[in-house]
Amino acid sequence: HHSTYFRDDIVFVYNSLLYADNLEIHHLDHPSLFTYFLFSISYKIFHLIGFINFSGLEGFLNSENIELSLNKLFYISRLTIQVISLLTIYLFYEIISKYSKNNFISFLISIIFIFTIGFVSASNRIESGLISLFLLIVGFYFFLKFIKNSSYTGLIYFTITFIFIFSARSEEHTSEL
């Protein structure tokens, strides 16, 4: 049931629906543009496959059973966060495995990362902290590619690094991670 979710979860769902309809976003204390963007894309994908019969706020408000529709939006949002969680874990493992000679140690460090309090909390809530962490790890990945490459391509990696780090910073100004 939607009432079992955290207080801020509805804000992310609501603002994502606004974003999907190109309407002005409310509750600006949540500066989570990438979260709204990813959720609105997820809503459109699930609309295309027939799981929901709307992809924006107007369709949601006109749905026959708003409570069921809201529960489905929470489910889609949580699923999106879980996909980002998996991508974060994979990228973290890839970075660690490049600097470890032992794959078991890389795997073990990744498992420890999975069970950290911040990751567990962020991967089980509808919030922007995990997306911010993912963008930061992607930025770090490109920074490592920049360090290894001294040609013109290295400058491109360096630029991409700053884009992802800036995106992570703008996504979550007070990340819990």
CSV table of C-alpha atoms in Angstrom, one decimal, residues 16-143:
chain,number,residue,atom,x,y,z
A,16,SER,CA,8.3,12.9,-12.0
A,17,LEU,CA,4.7,13.0,-13.3
A,18,LEU,CA,5.0,16.8,-13.6
A,19,TYR,CA,8.3,16.4,-15.4
A,20,ALA,CA,6.8,13.8,-17.8
A,21,ASP,CA,4.1,16.3,-18.7
A,22,ASN,CA,6.6,19.2,-19.1
A,23,LEU,CA,4.9,21.1,-16.2
A,24,GLU,CA,6.7,23.2,-13.5
A,25,ILE,CA,8.1,21.0,-10.8
A,26,HIS,CA,7.0,21.7,-7.2
A,27,HIS,CA,8.7,20.9,-3.9
A,28,LEU,CA,12.0,22.4,-5.0
A,29,ASP,CA,13.7,21.3,-1.8
A,30,HIS,CA,14.4,18.1,-3.8
A,31,PRO,CA,16.7,19.2,-6.6
A,32,SER,CA,16.6,15.8,-8.3
A,33,LEU,CA,16.4,16.4,-12.0
A,34,PHE,CA,18.0,13.0,-13.0
A,35,THR,CA,15.6,11.2,-10.7
A,36,TYR,CA,12.6,12.9,-12.2
A,37,PHE,CA,14.0,12.2,-15.7
A,38,LEU,CA,14.7,8.5,-15.0
A,39,PHE,CA,11.3,7.9,-13.3
A,40,SER,CA,9.4,9.7,-16.1
A,41,ILE,CA,11.2,7.5,-18.7
A,42,SER,CA,10.3,4.4,-16.6
A,43,TYR,CA,6.7,5.5,-16.4
A,44,LYS,CA,6.6,5.9,-20.2
A,45,ILE,CA,8.2,2.4,-20.7
A,46,PHE,CA,5.7,0.8,-18.4
A,47,HIS,CA,2.9,2.7,-20.1
A,48,LEU,CA,4.1,1.3,-23.5
A,49,ILE,CA,4.1,-2.3,-22.2
A,50,GLY,CA,0.7,-1.9,-20.7
A,51,PHE,CA,1.4,-2.0,-17.0
A,52,ILE,CA,-0.1,1.4,-16.5
A,53,ASN,CA,-2.5,3.3,-18.7
A,54,PHE,CA,-0.9,6.7,-18.3
A,55,SER,CA,2.6,8.3,-18.3
A,56,GLY,CA,2.0,11.7,-16.9
A,57,LEU,CA,0.0,13.6,-14.2
A,58,GLU,CA,-3.1,14.2,-16.3
A,59,GLY,CA,-3.4,10.6,-17.1
A,60,PHE,CA,-2.9,9.6,-13.5
A,61,LEU,CA,-5.5,12.0,-12.3
A,62,ASN,CA,-8.0,10.6,-14.8
A,63,SER,CA,-7.3,7.0,-14.0
A,64,GLU,CA,-10.2,4.9,-12.8
A,65,ASN,CA,-8.5,3.7,-9.6
A,66,ILE,CA,-6.0,6.3,-8.3
A,67,GLU,CA,-4.9,4.2,-5.4
A,68,LEU,CA,-4.0,1.2,-7.6
A,69,SER,CA,-2.3,3.6,-10.0
A,70,LEU,CA,-0.3,5.2,-7.2
A,71,ASN,CA,0.8,1.8,-6.0
A,72,LYS,CA,2.0,0.9,-9.5
A,73,LEU,CA,3.9,4.2,-9.7
A,74,PHE,CA,5.7,3.4,-6.4
A,75,TYR,CA,6.5,-0.1,-7.7
A,76,ILE,CA,7.9,1.3,-11.0
A,77,SER,CA,10.0,3.9,-9.1
A,78,ARG,CA,11.3,1.2,-6.7
A,79,LEU,CA,12.2,-1.0,-9.6
A,80,THR,CA,14.0,1.9,-11.3
A,81,ILE,CA,16.0,2.4,-8.1
A,82,GLN,CA,16.9,-1.3,-8.0
A,83,VAL,CA,18.2,-1.2,-11.6
A,84,ILE,CA,20.4,1.8,-10.7
A,85,SER,CA,21.5,-0.2,-7.6
A,86,LEU,CA,22.6,-3.1,-9.8
A,87,LEU,CA,24.4,-0.7,-12.2
A,88,THR,CA,26.2,0.9,-9.2
A,89,ILE,CA,27.3,-2.4,-7.8
A,90,TYR,CA,28.5,-3.6,-11.2
A,91,LEU,CA,30.5,-0.4,-11.9
A,92,PHE,CA,31.9,-0.4,-8.4
A,93,TYR,CA,33.1,-4.0,-8.9
A,94,GLU,CA,34.6,-3.1,-12.3
A,95,ILE,CA,36.6,-0.2,-10.8
A,96,ILE,CA,37.8,-2.4,-7.9
A,97,SER,CA,38.7,-5.3,-10.1
A,98,LYS,CA,41.0,-3.0,-12.3
A,99,TYR,CA,43.2,-2.4,-9.2
A,100,SER,CA,43.1,-5.7,-7.6
A,101,LYS,CA,45.0,-8.7,-8.8
A,102,ASN,CA,42.6,-11.1,-7.0
A,103,ASN,CA,39.0,-11.3,-8.3
A,104,PHE,CA,37.9,-12.8,-5.0
A,105,ILE,CA,39.1,-9.7,-3.1
A,106,SER,CA,37.3,-7.5,-5.6
A,107,PHE,CA,34.1,-9.5,-5.1
A,108,LEU,CA,34.5,-9.4,-1.3
A,109,ILE,CA,35.0,-5.6,-1.3
A,110,SER,CA,31.9,-5.3,-3.5
A,111,ILE,CA,29.9,-7.4,-1.1
A,112,ILE,CA,31.0,-5.2,1.8
A,113,PHE,CA,30.0,-2.2,-0.2
A,114,ILE,CA,26.5,-3.7,-0.8
A,115,PHE,CA,26.0,-4.1,2.9
A,116,THR,CA,27.0,-0.6,4.0
A,117,ILE,CA,24.3,1.3,5.8
A,118,GLY,CA,24.2,4.1,3.2
A,119,PHE,CA,23.9,1.8,0.2
A,120,VAL,CA,21.2,-0.4,1.9
A,121,SER,CA,19.2,2.7,2.9
A,122,ALA,CA,19.5,4.4,-0.5
A,123,SER,CA,18.7,1.3,-2.5
A,124,ASN,CA,15.5,0.6,-0.6
A,125,ARG,CA,14.0,4.1,-0.8
A,126,ILE,CA,12.7,6.2,-3.6
A,127,GLU,CA,15.2,9.0,-3.4
A,128,SER,CA,18.0,10.7,-5.4
A,129,GLY,CA,20.9,9.7,-3.2
A,130,LEU,CA,21.6,6.5,-5.0
A,131,ILE,CA,21.4,8.2,-8.4
A,132,SER,CA,23.9,10.8,-7.1
A,133,LEU,CA,26.2,8.0,-6.0
A,134,PHE,CA,25.9,6.3,-9.4
A,135,LEU,CA,26.8,9.5,-11.2
A,136,LEU,CA,29.7,10.0,-8.9
A,137,ILE,CA,31.0,6.5,-9.5
A,138,VAL,CA,30.6,7.0,-13.3
A,139,GLY,CA,32.6,10.2,-12.9
A,140,PHE,CA,35.3,8.4,-11.0
A,141,TYR,CA,35.4,5.7,-13.6
A,142,PHE,CA,36.1,8.2,-16.3
A,143,PHE,CA,38.7,9.9,-14.1
